[in-house]
PDB file of C-alpha atoms in Angstrom:
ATOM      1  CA  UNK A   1      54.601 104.644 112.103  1.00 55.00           C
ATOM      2  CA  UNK A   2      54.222 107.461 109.348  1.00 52.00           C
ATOM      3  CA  UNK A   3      57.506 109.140 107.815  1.00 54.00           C
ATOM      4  CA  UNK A   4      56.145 112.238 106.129  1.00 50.00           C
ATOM      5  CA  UNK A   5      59.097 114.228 104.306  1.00 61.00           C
ATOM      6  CA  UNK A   6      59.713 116.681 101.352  1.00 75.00           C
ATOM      7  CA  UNK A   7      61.941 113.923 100.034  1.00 89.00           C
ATOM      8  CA  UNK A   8      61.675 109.812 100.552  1.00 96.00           C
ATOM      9  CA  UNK A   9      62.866 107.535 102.892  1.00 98.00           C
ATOM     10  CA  UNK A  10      65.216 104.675 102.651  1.00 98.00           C
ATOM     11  CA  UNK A  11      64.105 101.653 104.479  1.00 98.00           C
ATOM     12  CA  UNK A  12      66.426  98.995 105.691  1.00 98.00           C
ATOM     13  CA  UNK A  13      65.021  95.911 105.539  1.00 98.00           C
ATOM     14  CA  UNK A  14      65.741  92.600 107.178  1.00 98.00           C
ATOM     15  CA  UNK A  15      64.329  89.264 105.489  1.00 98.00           C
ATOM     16  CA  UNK A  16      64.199  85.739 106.205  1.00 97.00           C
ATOM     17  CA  UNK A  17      67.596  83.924 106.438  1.00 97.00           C
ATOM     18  CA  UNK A  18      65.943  80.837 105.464  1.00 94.00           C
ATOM     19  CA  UNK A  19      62.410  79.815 106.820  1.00 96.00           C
ATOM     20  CA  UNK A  20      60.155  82.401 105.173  1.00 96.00           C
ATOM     21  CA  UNK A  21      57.616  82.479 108.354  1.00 96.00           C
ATOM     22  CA  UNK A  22      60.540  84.342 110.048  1.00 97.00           C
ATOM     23  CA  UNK A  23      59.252  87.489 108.292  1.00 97.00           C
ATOM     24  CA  UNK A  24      57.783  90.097 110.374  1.00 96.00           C
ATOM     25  CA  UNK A  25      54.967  92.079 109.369  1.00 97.00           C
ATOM     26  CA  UNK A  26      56.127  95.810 109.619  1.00 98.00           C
ATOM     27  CA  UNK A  27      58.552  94.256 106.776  1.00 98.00           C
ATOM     28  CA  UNK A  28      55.858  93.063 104.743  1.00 98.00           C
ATOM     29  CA  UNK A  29      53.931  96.359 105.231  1.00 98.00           C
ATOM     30  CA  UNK A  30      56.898  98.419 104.169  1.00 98.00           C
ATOM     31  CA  UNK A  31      57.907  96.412 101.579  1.00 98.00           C
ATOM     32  CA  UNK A  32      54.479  96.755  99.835  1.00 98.00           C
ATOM     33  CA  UNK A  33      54.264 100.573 100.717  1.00 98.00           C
ATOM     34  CA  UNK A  34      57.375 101.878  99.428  1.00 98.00           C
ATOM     35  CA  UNK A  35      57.855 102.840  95.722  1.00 98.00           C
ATOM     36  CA  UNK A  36      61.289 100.543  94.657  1.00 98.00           C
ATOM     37  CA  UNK A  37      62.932  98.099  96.228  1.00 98.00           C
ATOM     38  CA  UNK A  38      66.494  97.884  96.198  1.00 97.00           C
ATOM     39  CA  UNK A  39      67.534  93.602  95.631  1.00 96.00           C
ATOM     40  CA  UNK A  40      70.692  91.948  95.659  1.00 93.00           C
ATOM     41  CA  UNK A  41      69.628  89.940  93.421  1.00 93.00           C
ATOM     42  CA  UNK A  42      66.042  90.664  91.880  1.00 94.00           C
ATOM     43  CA  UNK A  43      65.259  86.958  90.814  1.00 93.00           C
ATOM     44  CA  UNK A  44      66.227  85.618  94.030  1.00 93.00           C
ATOM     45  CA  UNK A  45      64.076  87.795  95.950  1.00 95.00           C
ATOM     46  CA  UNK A  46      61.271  87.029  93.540  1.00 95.00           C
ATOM     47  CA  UNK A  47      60.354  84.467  95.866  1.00 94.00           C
ATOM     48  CA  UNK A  48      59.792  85.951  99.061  1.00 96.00           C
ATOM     49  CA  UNK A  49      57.728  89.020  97.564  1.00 97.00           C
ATOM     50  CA  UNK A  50      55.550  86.420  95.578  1.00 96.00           C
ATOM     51  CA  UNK A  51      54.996  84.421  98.664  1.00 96.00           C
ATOM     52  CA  UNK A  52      53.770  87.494 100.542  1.00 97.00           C
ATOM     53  CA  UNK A  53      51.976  89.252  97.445  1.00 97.00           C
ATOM     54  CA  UNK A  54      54.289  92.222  97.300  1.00 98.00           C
ATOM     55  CA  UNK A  55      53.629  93.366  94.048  1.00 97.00           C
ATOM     56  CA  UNK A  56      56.387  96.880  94.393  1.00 98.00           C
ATOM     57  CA  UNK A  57      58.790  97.391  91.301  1.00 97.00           C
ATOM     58  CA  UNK A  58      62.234  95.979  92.239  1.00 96.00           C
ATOM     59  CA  UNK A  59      65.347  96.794  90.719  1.00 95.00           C
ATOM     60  CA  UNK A  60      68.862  95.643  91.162  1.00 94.00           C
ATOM     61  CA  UNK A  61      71.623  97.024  93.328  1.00 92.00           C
ATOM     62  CA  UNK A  62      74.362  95.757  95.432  1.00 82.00           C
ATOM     63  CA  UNK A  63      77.833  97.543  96.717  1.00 75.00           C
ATOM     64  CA  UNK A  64      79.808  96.882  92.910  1.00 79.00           C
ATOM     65  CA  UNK A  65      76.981  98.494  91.498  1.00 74.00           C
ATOM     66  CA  UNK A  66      78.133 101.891  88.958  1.00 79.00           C
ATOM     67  CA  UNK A  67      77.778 105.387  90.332  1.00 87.00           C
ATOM     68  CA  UNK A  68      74.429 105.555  88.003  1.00 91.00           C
ATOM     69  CA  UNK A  69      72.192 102.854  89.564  1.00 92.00           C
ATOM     70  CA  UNK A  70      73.183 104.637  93.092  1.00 93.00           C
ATOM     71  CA  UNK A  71      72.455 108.063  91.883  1.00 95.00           C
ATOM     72  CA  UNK A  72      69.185 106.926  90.365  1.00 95.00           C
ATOM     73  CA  UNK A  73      68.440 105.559  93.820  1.00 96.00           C
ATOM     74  CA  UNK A  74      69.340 108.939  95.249  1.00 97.00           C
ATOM     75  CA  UNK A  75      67.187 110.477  92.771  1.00 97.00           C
ATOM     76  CA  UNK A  76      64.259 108.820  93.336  1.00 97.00           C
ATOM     77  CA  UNK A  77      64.769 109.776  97.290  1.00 98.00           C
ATOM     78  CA  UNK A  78      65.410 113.297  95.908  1.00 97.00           C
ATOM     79  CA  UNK A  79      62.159 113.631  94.508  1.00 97.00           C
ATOM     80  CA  UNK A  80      60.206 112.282  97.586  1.00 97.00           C
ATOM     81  CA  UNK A  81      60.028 108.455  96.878  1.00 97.00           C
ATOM     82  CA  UNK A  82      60.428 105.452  99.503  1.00 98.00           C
ATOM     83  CA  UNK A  83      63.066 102.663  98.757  1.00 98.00           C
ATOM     84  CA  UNK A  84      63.514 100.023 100.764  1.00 98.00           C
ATOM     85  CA  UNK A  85      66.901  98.355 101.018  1.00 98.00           C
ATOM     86  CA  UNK A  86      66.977  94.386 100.874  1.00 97.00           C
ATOM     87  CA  UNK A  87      69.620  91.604 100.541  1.00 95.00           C
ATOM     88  CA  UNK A  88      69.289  87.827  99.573  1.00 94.00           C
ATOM     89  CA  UNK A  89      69.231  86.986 103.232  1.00 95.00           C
ATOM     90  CA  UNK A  90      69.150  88.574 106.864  1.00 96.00           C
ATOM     91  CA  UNK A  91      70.100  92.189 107.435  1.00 96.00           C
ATOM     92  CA  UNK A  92      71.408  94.295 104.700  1.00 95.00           C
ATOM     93  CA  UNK A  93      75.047  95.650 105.649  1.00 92.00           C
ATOM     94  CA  UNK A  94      76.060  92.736 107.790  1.00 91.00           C
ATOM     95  CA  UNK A  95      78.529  91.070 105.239  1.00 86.00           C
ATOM     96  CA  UNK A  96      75.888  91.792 102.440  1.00 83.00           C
ATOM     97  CA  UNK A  97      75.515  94.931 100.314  1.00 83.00           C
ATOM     98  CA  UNK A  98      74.169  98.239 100.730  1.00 91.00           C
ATOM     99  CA  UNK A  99      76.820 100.655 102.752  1.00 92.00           C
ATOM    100  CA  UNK A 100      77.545 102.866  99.876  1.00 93.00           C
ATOM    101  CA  UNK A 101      73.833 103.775  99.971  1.00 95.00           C
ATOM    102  CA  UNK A 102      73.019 104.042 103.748  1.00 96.00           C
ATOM    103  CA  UNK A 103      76.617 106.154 103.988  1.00 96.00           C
ATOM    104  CA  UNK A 104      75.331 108.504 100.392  1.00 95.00           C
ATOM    105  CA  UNK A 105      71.602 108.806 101.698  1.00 97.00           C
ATOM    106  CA  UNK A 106      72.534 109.997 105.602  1.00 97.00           C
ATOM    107  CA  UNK A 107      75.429 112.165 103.820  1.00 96.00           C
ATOM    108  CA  UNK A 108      72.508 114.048 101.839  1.00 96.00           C
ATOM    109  CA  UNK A 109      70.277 114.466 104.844  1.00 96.00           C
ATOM    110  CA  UNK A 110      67.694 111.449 103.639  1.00 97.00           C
ATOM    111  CA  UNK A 111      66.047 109.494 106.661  1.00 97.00           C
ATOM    112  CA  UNK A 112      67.149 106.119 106.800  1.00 98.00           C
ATOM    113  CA  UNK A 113      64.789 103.722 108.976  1.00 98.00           C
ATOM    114  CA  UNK A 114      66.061 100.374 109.772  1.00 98.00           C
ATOM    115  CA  UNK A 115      62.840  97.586 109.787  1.00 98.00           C
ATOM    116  CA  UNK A 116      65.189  94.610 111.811  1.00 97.00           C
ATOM    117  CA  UNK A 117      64.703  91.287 111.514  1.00 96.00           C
ATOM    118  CA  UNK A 118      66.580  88.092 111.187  1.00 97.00           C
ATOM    119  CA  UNK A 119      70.355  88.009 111.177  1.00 97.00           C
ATOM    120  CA  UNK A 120      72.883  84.730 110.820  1.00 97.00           C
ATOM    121  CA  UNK A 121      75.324  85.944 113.311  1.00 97.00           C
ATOM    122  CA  UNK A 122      72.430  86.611 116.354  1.00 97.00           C
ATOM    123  CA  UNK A 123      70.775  83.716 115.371  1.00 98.00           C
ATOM    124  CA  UNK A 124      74.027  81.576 115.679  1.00 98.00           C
ATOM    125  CA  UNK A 125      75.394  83.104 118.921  1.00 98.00           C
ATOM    126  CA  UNK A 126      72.064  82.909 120.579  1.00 98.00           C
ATOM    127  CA  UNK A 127      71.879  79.269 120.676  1.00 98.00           C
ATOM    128  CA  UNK A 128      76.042  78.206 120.812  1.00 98.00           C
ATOM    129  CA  UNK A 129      76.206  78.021 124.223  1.00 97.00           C
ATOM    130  CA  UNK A 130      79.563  80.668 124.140  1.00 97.00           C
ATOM    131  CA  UNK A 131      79.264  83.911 125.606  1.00 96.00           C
ATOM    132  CA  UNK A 132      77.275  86.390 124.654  1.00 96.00           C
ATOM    133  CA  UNK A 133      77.829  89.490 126.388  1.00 95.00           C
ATOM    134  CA  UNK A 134      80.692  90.565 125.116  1.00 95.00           C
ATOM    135  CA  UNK A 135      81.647  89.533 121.064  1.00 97.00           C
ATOM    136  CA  UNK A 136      83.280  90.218 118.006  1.00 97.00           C
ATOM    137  CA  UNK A 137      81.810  89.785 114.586  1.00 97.00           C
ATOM    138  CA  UNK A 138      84.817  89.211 111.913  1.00 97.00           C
ATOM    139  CA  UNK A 139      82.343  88.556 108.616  1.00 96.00           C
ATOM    140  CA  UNK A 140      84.598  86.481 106.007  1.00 96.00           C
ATOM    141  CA  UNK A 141      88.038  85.295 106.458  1.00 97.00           C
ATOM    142  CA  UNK A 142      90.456  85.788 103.375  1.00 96.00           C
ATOM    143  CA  UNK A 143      90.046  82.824 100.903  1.00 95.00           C
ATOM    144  CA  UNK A 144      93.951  81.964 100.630  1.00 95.00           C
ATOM    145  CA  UNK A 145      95.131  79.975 103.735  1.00 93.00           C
ATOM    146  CA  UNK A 146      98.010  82.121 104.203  1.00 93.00           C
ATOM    147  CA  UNK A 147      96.246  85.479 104.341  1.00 95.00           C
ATOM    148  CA  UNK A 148      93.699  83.689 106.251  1.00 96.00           C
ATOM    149  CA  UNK A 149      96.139  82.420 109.098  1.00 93.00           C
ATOM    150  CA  UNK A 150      97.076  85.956 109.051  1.00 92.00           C
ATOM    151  CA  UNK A 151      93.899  87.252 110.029  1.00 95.00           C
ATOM    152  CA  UNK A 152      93.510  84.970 112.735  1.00 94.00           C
ATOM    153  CA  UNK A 153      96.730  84.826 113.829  1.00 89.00           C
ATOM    154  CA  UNK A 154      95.837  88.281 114.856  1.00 89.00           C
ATOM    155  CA  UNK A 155      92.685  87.243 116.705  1.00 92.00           C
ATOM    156  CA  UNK A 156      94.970  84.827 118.692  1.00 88.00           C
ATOM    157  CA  UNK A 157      94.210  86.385 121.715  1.00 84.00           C
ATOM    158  CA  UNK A 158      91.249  88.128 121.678  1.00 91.00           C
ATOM    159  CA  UNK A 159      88.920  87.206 124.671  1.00 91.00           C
ATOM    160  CA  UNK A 160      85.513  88.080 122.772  1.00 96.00           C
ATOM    161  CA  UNK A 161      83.812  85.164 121.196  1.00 98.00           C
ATOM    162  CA  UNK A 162      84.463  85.889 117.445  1.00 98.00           C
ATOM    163  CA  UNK A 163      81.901  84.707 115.195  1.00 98.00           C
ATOM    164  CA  UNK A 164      82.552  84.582 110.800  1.00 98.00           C
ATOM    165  CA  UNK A 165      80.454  83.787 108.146  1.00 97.00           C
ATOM    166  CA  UNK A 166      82.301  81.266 105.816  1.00 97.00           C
ATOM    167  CA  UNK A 167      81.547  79.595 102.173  1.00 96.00           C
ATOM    168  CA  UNK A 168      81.034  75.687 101.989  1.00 97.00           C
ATOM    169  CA  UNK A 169      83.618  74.968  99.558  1.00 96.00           C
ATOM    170  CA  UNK A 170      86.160  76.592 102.318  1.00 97.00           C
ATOM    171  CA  UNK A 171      84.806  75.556 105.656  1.00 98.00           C
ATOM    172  CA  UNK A 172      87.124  72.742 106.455  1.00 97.00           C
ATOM    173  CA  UNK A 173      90.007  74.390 105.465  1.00 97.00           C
ATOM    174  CA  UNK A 174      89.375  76.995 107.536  1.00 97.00           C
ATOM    175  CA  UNK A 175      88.443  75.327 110.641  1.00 97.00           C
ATOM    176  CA  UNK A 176      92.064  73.328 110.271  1.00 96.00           C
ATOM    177  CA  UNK A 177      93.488  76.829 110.251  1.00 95.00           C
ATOM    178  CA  UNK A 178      91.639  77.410 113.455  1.00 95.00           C
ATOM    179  CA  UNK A 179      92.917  74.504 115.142  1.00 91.00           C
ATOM    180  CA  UNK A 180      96.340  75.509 114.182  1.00 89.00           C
ATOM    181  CA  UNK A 181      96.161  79.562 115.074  1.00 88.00           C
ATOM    182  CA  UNK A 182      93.540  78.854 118.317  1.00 89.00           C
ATOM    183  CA  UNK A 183      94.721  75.051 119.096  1.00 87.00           C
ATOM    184  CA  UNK A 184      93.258  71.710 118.953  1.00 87.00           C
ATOM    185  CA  UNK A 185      90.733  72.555 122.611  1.00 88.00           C
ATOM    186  CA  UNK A 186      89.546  75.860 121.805  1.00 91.00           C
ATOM    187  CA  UNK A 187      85.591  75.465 121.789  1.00 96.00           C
ATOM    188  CA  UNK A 188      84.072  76.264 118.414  1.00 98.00           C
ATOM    189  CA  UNK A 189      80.421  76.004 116.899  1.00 98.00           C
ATOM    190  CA  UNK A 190      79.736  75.263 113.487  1.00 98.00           C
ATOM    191  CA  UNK A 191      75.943  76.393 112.529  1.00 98.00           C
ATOM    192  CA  UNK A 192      75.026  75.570 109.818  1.00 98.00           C
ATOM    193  CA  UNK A 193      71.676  76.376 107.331  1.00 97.00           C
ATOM    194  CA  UNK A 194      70.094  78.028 110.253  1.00 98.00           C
ATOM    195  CA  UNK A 195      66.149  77.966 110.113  1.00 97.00           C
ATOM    196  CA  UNK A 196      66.291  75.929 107.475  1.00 96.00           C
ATOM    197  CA  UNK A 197      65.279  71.883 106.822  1.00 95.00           C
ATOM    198  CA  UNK A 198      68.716  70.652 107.646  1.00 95.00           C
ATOM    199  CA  UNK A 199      69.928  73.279 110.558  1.00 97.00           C
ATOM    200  CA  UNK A 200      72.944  71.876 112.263  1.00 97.00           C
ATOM    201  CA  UNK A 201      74.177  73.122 115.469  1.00 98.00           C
ATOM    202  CA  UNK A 202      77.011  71.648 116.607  1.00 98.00           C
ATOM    203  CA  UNK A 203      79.766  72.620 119.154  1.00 97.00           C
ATOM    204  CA  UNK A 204      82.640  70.515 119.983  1.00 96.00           C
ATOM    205  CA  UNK A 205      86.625  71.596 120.546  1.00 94.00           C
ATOM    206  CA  UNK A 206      88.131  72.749 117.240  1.00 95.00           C
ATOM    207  CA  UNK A 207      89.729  69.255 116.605  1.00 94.00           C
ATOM    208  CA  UNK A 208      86.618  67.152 117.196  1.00 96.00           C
ATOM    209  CA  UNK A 209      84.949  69.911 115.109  1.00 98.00           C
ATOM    210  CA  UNK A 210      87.285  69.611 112.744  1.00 97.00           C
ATOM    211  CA  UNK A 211      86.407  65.878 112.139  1.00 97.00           C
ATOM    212  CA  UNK A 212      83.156  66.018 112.312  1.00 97.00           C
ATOM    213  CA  UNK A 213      83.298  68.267 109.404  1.00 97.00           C
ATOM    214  CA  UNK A 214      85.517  66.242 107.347  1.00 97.00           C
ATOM    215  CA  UNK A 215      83.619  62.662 108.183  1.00 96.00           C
ATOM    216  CA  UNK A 216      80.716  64.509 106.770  1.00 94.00           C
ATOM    217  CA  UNK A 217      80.182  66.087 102.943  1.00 94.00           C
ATOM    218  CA  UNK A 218      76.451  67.607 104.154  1.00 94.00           C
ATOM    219  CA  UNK A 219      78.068  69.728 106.655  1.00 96.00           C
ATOM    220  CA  UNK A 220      80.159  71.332 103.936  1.00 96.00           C
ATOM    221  CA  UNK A 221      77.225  72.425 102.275  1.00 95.00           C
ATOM    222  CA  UNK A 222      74.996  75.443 102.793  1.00 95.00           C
ATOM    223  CA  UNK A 223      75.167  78.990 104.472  1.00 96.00           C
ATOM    224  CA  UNK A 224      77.675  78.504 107.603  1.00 98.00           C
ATOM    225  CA  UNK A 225      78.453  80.643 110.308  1.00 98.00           C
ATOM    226  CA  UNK A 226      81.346  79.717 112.587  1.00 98.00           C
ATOM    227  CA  UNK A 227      82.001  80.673 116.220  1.00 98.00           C
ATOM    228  CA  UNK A 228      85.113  80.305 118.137  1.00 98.00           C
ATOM    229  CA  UNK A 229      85.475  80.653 121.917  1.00 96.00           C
ATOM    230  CA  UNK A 230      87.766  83.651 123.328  1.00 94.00           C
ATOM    231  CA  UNK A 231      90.707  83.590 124.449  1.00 87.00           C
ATOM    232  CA  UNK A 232      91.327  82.799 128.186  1.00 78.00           C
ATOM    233  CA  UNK A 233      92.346  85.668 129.967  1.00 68.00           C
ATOM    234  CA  UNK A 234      96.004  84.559 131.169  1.00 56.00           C
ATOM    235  CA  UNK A 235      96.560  83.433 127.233  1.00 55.00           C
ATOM    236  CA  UNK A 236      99.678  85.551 127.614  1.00 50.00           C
ATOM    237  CA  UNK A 237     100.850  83.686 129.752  1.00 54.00           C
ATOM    238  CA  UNK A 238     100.297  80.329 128.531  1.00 63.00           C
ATOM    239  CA  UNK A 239     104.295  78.716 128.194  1.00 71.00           C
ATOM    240  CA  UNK A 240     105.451  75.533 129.448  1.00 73.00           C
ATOM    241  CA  UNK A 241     108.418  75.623 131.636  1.00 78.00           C
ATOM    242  CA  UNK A 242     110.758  74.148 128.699  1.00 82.00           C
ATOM    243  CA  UNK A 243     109.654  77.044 126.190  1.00 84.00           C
ATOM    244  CA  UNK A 244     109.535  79.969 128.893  1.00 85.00           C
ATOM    245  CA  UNK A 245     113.709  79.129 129.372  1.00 88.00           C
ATOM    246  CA  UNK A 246     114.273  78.763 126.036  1.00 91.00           C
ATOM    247  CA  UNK A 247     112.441  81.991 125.463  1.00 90.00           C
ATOM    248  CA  UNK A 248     114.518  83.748 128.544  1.00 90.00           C
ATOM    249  CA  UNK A 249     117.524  82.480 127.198  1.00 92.00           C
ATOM    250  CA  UNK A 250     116.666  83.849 123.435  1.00 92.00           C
ATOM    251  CA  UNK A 251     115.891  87.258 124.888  1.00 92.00           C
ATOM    252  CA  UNK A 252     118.730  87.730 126.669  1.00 91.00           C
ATOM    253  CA  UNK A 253     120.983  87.422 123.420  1.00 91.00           C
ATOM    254  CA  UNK A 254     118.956  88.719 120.858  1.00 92.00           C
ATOM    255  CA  UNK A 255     116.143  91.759 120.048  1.00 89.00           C
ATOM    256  CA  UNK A 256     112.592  90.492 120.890  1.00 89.00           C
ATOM    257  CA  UNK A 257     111.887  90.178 117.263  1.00 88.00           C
ATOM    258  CA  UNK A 258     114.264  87.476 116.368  1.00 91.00           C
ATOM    259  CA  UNK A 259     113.747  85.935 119.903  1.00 91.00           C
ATOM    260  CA  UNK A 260     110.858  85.244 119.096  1.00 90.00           C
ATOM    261  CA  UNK A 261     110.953  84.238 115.502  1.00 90.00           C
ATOM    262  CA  UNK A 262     113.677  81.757 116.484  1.00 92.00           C
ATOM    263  CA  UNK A 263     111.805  80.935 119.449  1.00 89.00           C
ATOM    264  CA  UNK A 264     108.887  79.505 116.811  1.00 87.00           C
ATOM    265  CA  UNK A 265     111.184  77.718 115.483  1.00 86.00           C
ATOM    266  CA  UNK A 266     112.537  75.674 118.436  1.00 86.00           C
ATOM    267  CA  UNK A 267     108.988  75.655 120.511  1.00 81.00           C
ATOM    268  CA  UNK A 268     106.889  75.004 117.657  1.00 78.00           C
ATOM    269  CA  UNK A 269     104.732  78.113 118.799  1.00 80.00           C
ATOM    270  CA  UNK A 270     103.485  80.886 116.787  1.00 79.00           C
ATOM    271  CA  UNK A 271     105.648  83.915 116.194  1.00 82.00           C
ATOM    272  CA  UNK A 272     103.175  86.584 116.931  1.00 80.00           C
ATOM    273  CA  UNK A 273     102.469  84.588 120.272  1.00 80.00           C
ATOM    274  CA  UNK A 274     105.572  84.398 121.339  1.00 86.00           C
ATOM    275  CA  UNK A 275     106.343  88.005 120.265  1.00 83.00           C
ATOM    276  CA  UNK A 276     103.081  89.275 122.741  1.00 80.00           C
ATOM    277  CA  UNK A 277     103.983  86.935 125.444  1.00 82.00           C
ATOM    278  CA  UNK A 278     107.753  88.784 125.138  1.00 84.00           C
ATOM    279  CA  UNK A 279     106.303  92.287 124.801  1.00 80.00           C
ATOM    280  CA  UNK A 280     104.313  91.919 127.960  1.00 76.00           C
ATOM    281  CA  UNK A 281     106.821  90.101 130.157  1.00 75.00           C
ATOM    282  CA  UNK A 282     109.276  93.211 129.179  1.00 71.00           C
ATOM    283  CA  UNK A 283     106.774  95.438 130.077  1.00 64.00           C
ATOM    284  CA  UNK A 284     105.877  93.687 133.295  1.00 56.00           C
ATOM    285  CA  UNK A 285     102.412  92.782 132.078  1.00 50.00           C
TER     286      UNK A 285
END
């Protein structure tokens, strides 16, 4: 397809995640067509346009870029250049750089044509066995475990399978945050270095998962993508006799907000939890 404008085009382009026989021609095609390409990281991406004899000037840009290298970009759209857009891995945008110049170029009336391609996230969810039709993508967690169990704590009950992308060097501690926020049966997939030599695949309930991680250093290594089960429907619901009196009893003395913060106490039971499963039975949910 030919884009024919006064001014260029900016071309969003998806690369390999790993094996570089996952990249598709129109890719190739546009990436030796345009006139710059916009890299993450221009040594790292070396690679793949040697191995595919793409020979276009690249220059370096990612999100924390200054105001200069984006105007320059701009610019050279301005004037009636191509750039194509490309991160380190996958498709640009999805956890990777490159919003502030898809959101500046569409603001200034520049075409923007995505080229798609491989992505982590689709790759992983196609082939964990969770559902698919219905799914929430959550990118990184925080790195501190508190802000972390925050995050997830608000994801509690959400009944989309959520999927994150997580570094190496914090995978186990976040799946034992998991199995504390979600519980020790929730099923979860770790997949791991997708594409690559050693892919791993590898769904089990958030405890087993949990062990299988820590009994083994090589599957804390690598890119990682993590998917968690949703929440059953009647999670609201979900109290043992002994806790739903004790929760009865709390709520009849005391505002729903210290009911159920003492109610986490006594139960064991997450706060927030026990503050939904209050909120709904007062609203007759």
């Amino acid at each position: 397809m030919t884009y024919s404008s006064a001014t260029g085009t900016l071309f969003v382009v998806a690369t390999p995640i790993g094996n570089l026989d996952d990249m598709v021609p129109r890719a190739i095609e546009t990436l030796q067509s345009v006139n710059v390409i916009a890299a993450e990281d221009t040594r790292h991406s070396g690679r793949l346009l040697a191995r595919f004899a793409i020979e276009t000037p690249s220059l370096a840009y990612h999100d924390h870029s200054d105001d200069r290298r984006l105007e320059d970009l701009l610019g050279r759209l301005q004037t009636g250049e191509n750039v194509a857009l490309i991160s380190d891995a996958g498709t640009p945008l999805v956890s990777d750089p490159g919003y502030r110049l898809v959101r500046a170029a569409r603001e200034r009336g520049f075409t923007v044509v995505p080229i798609p391609g491989p992505c982590a996230l689709v790759a992983a969810l196609s082939a964990s066995g969770l559902a698919s039709d219905r799914f929430s993508f959550e990118g990184f967690l925080p790195a501190k475990s508190g802000a972390r169990r925050h995050a997830l704590d608000a994801l509690a009950r959400e009944p989309r399978t959520l999927i994150f992308y997580e570094a190496p060097h914090r995978v186990l501690e976040c799946l034992r945050d998991m199995q504390q926020v979600f519980g020790s049966q929730r099923e979860a997939v770790l997949a791991r270095e997708l594409t690559k030599t050693f892919e791993t695949i590898h769904s089990a309930p958030l405890a087993e998962l949990t062990e299988f991680v820590a009994g083994d250093s090589n599957q804390q290594r690598g890119e990682i993508v993590l998917l968690v089960q949703g929440a059953p429907k009647n999670a609201g619901s979900e109290l043992d006799s002994e806790a739903e009196r004790i929760m009865g009893v709390l709520l009849e003395e005391l505002p729903l907000k210290q009911a159920a913060s003492l109610g986490a106490k006594l139960t064991g039971l997450k706060k927030n939890f026990l503050y939904q499963w209050a909120l709904d039975k007062t609203q007759g949910h």
